[in-house]
Amino acid sequence: KFPSWQFVLVDLRCHGESVPGMRIHTGDEQHSVTEAARDVNLLLKKLKMFPNMLIGHSFGGKVALSMASEFKSHALPRPVQVWVLDTVPGEVEDDPDTSDHPGRLIDTLIDIRRGKVGAHLASSLRKEGFSSEVSSWVAANGSYDYDLHGIRKMYESYKDTRLWSVIEQPPQGLKIDFVRAERSTFRWGGRDYERLQSSAARVHLLEDAGHWVHTDNPDGLIRIMEPSFQE
């Protein structure tokens, strides 16, 4: 739909093709938001690329914000758009009224994934109370490599990492948009949400979607993001 755009799709540490490289280390790495952001910035430097846009979902949303925060208050060499999909910049709190919590999914996969793939994995996840959409999506990606114990460390860092400074004092040339899922597994409310709304960042509501926005309502997500690809 946007043929002039080129995308770099990154397997963050502990995910996919990045897992074998992590296995040469000692196992005591922090596996934090900051370290993941440093990984991607180093990759872009190696590729001699400076992005026009950063898009991150959940943990990846905080990675994108952390990457942008490395610019401090300096003016960017060219404008950069950041899209943060269903995560808040501060401390993350689970919404108890939803079932598809990422943290619970990680713990469940650690317990049941061994030897289970495809339909067997999807069935096991549904029995654990996860939605059919999320169960099918995880099962479809079951052939990818994951360091689930490393991902658990990443998730703990994700919940605790606060990135308000880049929201409230963004570098010149940085635009930040948040997409809030209508049925998000995280709490969007209270003082933190008021603080976000009082900043220069924009918040868009994606209807008919839980936390896994790319599986629940991909067409609606594209409609929200489409204008930024045309600027």
PDB file of C-alpha atoms in Angstrom, residues 29-167:
ATOM      1  CA  GLU A  29      22.182 -10.403  31.107  1.00  0.00           C
ATOM      2  CA  GLN A  30      19.680  -7.799  32.204  1.00  0.00           C
ATOM      3  CA  HIS A  31      17.381  -8.377  29.212  1.00  0.00           C
ATOM      4  CA  SER A  32      15.849  -4.964  29.817  1.00  0.00           C
ATOM      5  CA  VAL A  33      14.025  -2.355  27.764  1.00  0.00           C
ATOM      6  CA  THR A  34      17.217  -0.274  27.721  1.00  0.00           C
ATOM      7  CA  GLU A  35      19.360  -3.151  26.463  1.00  0.00           C
ATOM      8  CA  ALA A  36      16.848  -4.061  23.760  1.00  0.00           C
ATOM      9  CA  ALA A  37      16.750  -0.430  22.585  1.00  0.00           C
ATOM     10  CA  ARG A  38      20.550  -0.369  22.483  1.00  0.00           C
ATOM     11  CA  ASP A  39      20.514  -3.528  20.345  1.00  0.00           C
ATOM     12  CA  VAL A  40      18.253  -1.932  17.741  1.00  0.00           C
ATOM     13  CA  ASN A  41      20.164   1.360  17.693  1.00  0.00           C
ATOM     14  CA  LEU A  42      23.395  -0.568  17.132  1.00  0.00           C
ATOM     15  CA  LEU A  43      21.727  -2.489  14.286  1.00  0.00           C
ATOM     16  CA  LEU A  44      20.573   0.736  12.617  1.00  0.00           C
ATOM     17  CA  LYS A  45      24.054   2.180  12.983  1.00  0.00           C
ATOM     18  CA  LYS A  46      25.539  -0.917  11.369  1.00  0.00           C
ATOM     19  CA  LEU A  47      23.029  -0.649   8.520  1.00  0.00           C
ATOM     20  CA  LYS A  48      23.822   3.090   8.243  1.00  0.00           C
ATOM     21  CA  MET A  49      20.144   3.936   8.550  1.00  0.00           C
ATOM     22  CA  PHE A  50      18.284   6.659  10.401  1.00  0.00           C
ATOM     23  CA  PRO A  51      14.568   5.853  10.678  1.00  0.00           C
ATOM     24  CA  ASN A  52      11.683   8.051   9.624  1.00  0.00           C
ATOM     25  CA  MET A  53       9.399   6.061  11.888  1.00  0.00           C
ATOM     26  CA  LEU A  54       9.597   3.693  14.840  1.00  0.00           C
ATOM     27  CA  ILE A  55       6.708   1.323  15.544  1.00  0.00           C
ATOM     28  CA  GLY A  56       6.552  -0.821  18.655  1.00  0.00           C
ATOM     29  CA  HIS A  57       3.856  -2.948  20.242  1.00  0.00           C
ATOM     30  CA  SER A  58       3.695  -3.651  23.987  1.00  0.00           C
ATOM     31  CA  PHE A  59       7.324  -4.183  25.123  1.00  0.00           C
ATOM     32  CA  GLY A  60       8.402  -2.948  21.687  1.00  0.00           C
ATOM     33  CA  GLY A  61       6.548   0.304  22.306  1.00  0.00           C
ATOM     34  CA  LYS A  62       8.777   1.053  25.263  1.00  0.00           C
ATOM     35  CA  VAL A  63      11.799  -0.024  23.210  1.00  0.00           C
ATOM     36  CA  ALA A  64      10.868   2.575  20.579  1.00  0.00           C
ATOM     37  CA  LEU A  65      10.471   5.255  23.271  1.00  0.00           C
ATOM     38  CA  SER A  66      13.777   4.245  24.850  1.00  0.00           C
ATOM     39  CA  MET A  67      15.500   4.515  21.466  1.00  0.00           C
ATOM     40  CA  ALA A  68      14.080   8.009  21.035  1.00  0.00           C
ATOM     41  CA  SER A  69      15.145   8.987  24.564  1.00  0.00           C
ATOM     42  CA  GLU A  70      18.798   8.480  23.618  1.00  0.00           C
ATOM     43  CA  PHE A  71      18.558  11.665  21.562  1.00  0.00           C
ATOM     44  CA  LYS A  72      18.009  13.549  24.839  1.00  0.00           C
ATOM     45  CA  SER A  73      16.811  17.077  24.073  1.00  0.00           C
ATOM     46  CA  HIS A  74      18.883  17.456  20.902  1.00  0.00           C
ATOM     47  CA  ALA A  75      17.191  18.292  17.608  1.00  0.00           C
ATOM     48  CA  LEU A  76      16.831  15.275  15.329  1.00  0.00           C
ATOM     49  CA  PRO A  77      18.539  15.304  11.911  1.00  0.00           C
ATOM     50  CA  ARG A  78      15.069  14.811  10.414  1.00  0.00           C
ATOM     51  CA  PRO A  79      11.546  14.350  11.811  1.00  0.00           C
ATOM     52  CA  VAL A  80      10.775  10.970  13.359  1.00  0.00           C
ATOM     53  CA  GLN A  81       7.327   9.539  14.032  1.00  0.00           C
ATOM     54  CA  VAL A  82       6.983   7.065  16.924  1.00  0.00           C
ATOM     55  CA  TRP A  83       3.957   4.782  17.174  1.00  0.00           C
ATOM     56  CA  VAL A  84       3.446   3.102  20.556  1.00  0.00           C
ATOM     57  CA  LEU A  85       0.845   0.339  20.347  1.00  0.00           C
ATOM     58  CA  ASP A  86      -1.112  -0.444  23.507  1.00  0.00           C
ATOM     59  CA  THR A  87       1.362   0.403  26.203  1.00  0.00           C
ATOM     60  CA  VAL A  88       1.741   3.316  28.588  1.00  0.00           C
ATOM     61  CA  PRO A  89       5.026   5.190  29.166  1.00  0.00           C
ATOM     62  CA  GLY A  90       5.050   4.641  32.926  1.00  0.00           C
ATOM     63  CA  GLU A  91       4.553   1.730  35.269  1.00  0.00           C
ATOM     64  CA  VAL A  92       2.362  -0.961  33.728  1.00  0.00           C
ATOM     65  CA  GLU A  93      -0.609  -2.350  35.653  1.00  0.00           C
ATOM     66  CA  ASP A  94      -2.640  -5.344  34.481  1.00  0.00           C
ATOM     67  CA  ASP A  95      -6.381  -4.965  34.090  1.00  0.00           C
ATOM     68  CA  PRO A  96      -7.897  -7.780  36.189  1.00  0.00           C
ATOM     69  CA  ASP A  97     -11.010  -7.917  33.996  1.00  0.00           C
ATOM     70  CA  THR A  98      -9.170  -9.334  30.949  1.00  0.00           C
ATOM     71  CA  SER A  99      -7.637 -12.775  30.412  1.00  0.00           C
ATOM     72  CA  ASP A 100      -4.941 -12.344  27.756  1.00  0.00           C
ATOM     73  CA  HIS A 101      -2.249 -10.860  29.993  1.00  0.00           C
ATOM     74  CA  PRO A 102       1.226 -11.041  28.377  1.00  0.00           C
ATOM     75  CA  GLY A 103       2.841 -11.913  31.716  1.00  0.00           C
ATOM     76  CA  ARG A 104       0.459 -14.818  32.291  1.00  0.00           C
ATOM     77  CA  LEU A 105       0.976 -15.942  28.688  1.00  0.00           C
ATOM     78  CA  ILE A 106       4.762 -16.055  29.185  1.00  0.00           C
ATOM     79  CA  ASP A 107       4.443 -18.064  32.390  1.00  0.00           C
ATOM     80  CA  THR A 108       1.939 -20.438  30.804  1.00  0.00           C
ATOM     81  CA  LEU A 109       4.172 -21.037  27.786  1.00  0.00           C
ATOM     82  CA  ILE A 110       7.117 -21.793  30.062  1.00  0.00           C
ATOM     83  CA  ASP A 111       4.961 -24.442  31.757  1.00  0.00           C
ATOM     84  CA  ILE A 112       3.242 -26.070  28.787  1.00  0.00           C
ATOM     85  CA  ARG A 113       5.099 -25.310  25.572  1.00  0.00           C
ATOM     86  CA  ARG A 114       7.608 -28.176  25.658  1.00  0.00           C
ATOM     87  CA  GLY A 115       6.663 -30.646  22.928  1.00  0.00           C
ATOM     88  CA  LYS A 116       3.454 -28.821  21.996  1.00  0.00           C
ATOM     89  CA  VAL A 117       3.034 -27.082  18.666  1.00  0.00           C
ATOM     90  CA  GLY A 118       0.238 -26.094  16.322  1.00  0.00           C
ATOM     91  CA  ALA A 119      -3.274 -27.184  17.248  1.00  0.00           C
ATOM     92  CA  HIS A 120      -2.102 -28.939  20.427  1.00  0.00           C
ATOM     93  CA  LEU A 121      -0.528 -25.726  21.715  1.00  0.00           C
ATOM     94  CA  ALA A 122      -3.590 -23.639  20.766  1.00  0.00           C
ATOM     95  CA  SER A 123      -5.886 -26.097  22.529  1.00  0.00           C
ATOM     96  CA  SER A 124      -3.746 -26.048  25.680  1.00  0.00           C
ATOM     97  CA  LEU A 125      -3.793 -22.239  25.764  1.00  0.00           C
ATOM     98  CA  ARG A 126      -7.565 -22.108  25.346  1.00  0.00           C
ATOM     99  CA  LYS A 127      -7.908 -24.529  28.251  1.00  0.00           C
ATOM    100  CA  GLU A 128      -5.823 -22.100  30.312  1.00  0.00           C
ATOM    101  CA  GLY A 129      -8.352 -19.339  29.583  1.00  0.00           C
ATOM    102  CA  PHE A 130      -6.701 -17.471  26.713  1.00  0.00           C
ATOM    103  CA  SER A 131      -8.860 -16.251  23.852  1.00  0.00           C
ATOM    104  CA  SER A 132      -9.099 -18.248  20.623  1.00  0.00           C
ATOM    105  CA  GLU A 133      -7.484 -15.382  18.686  1.00  0.00           C
ATOM    106  CA  VAL A 134      -4.421 -15.189  20.919  1.00  0.00           C
ATOM    107  CA  SER A 135      -4.127 -18.987  21.214  1.00  0.00           C
ATOM    108  CA  SER A 136      -4.190 -19.393  17.431  1.00  0.00           C
ATOM    109  CA  TRP A 137      -1.710 -16.560  16.904  1.00  0.00           C
ATOM    110  CA  VAL A 138       0.785 -18.023  19.403  1.00  0.00           C
ATOM    111  CA  ALA A 139       0.397 -21.498  17.895  1.00  0.00           C
ATOM    112  CA  ALA A 140       0.970 -20.127  14.387  1.00  0.00           C
ATOM    113  CA  ASN A 141       4.275 -18.683  15.604  1.00  0.00           C
ATOM    114  CA  GLY A 142       5.202 -21.820  17.536  1.00  0.00           C
ATOM    115  CA  SER A 143       8.037 -22.746  15.157  1.00  0.00           C
ATOM    116  CA  TYR A 144       9.986 -19.593  16.057  1.00  0.00           C
ATOM    117  CA  ASP A 145      12.705 -19.802  18.661  1.00  0.00           C
ATOM    118  CA  TYR A 146      12.169 -18.055  21.994  1.00  0.00           C
ATOM    119  CA  ASP A 147      14.152 -17.754  25.185  1.00  0.00           C
ATOM    120  CA  LEU A 148      11.099 -17.619  27.424  1.00  0.00           C
ATOM    121  CA  HIS A 149      13.081 -17.184  30.631  1.00  0.00           C
ATOM    122  CA  GLY A 150      14.874 -14.218  29.048  1.00  0.00           C
ATOM    123  CA  ILE A 151      11.526 -12.862  27.862  1.00  0.00           C
ATOM    124  CA  ARG A 152      10.238 -13.114  31.432  1.00  0.00           C
ATOM    125  CA  LYS A 153      13.124 -10.811  32.517  1.00  0.00           C
ATOM    126  CA  MET A 154      12.253  -8.448  29.664  1.00  0.00           C
ATOM    127  CA  TYR A 155       8.626  -8.323  30.764  1.00  0.00           C
ATOM    128  CA  GLU A 156       9.572  -7.444  34.351  1.00  0.00           C
ATOM    129  CA  SER A 157      11.735  -4.598  33.012  1.00  0.00           C
ATOM    130  CA  TYR A 158       8.872  -3.515  30.765  1.00  0.00           C
ATOM    131  CA  LYS A 159       6.448  -3.214  33.669  1.00  0.00           C
ATOM    132  CA  ASP A 160       8.836  -1.089  35.752  1.00  0.00           C
ATOM    133  CA  THR A 161      10.471   1.127  33.101  1.00  0.00           C
ATOM    134  CA  ARG A 162       9.294   4.750  33.066  1.00  0.00           C
ATOM    135  CA  LEU A 163       9.878   6.899  29.996  1.00  0.00           C
ATOM    136  CA  TRP A 164       8.051  10.098  30.850  1.00  0.00           C
ATOM    137  CA  SER A 165      11.042  12.306  30.044  1.00  0.00           C
ATOM    138  CA  VAL A 166      10.869  11.624  26.298  1.00  0.00           C
ATOM    139  CA  ILE A 167       7.077  12.186  26.382  1.00  0.00           C
TER     140      ILE A 167
END
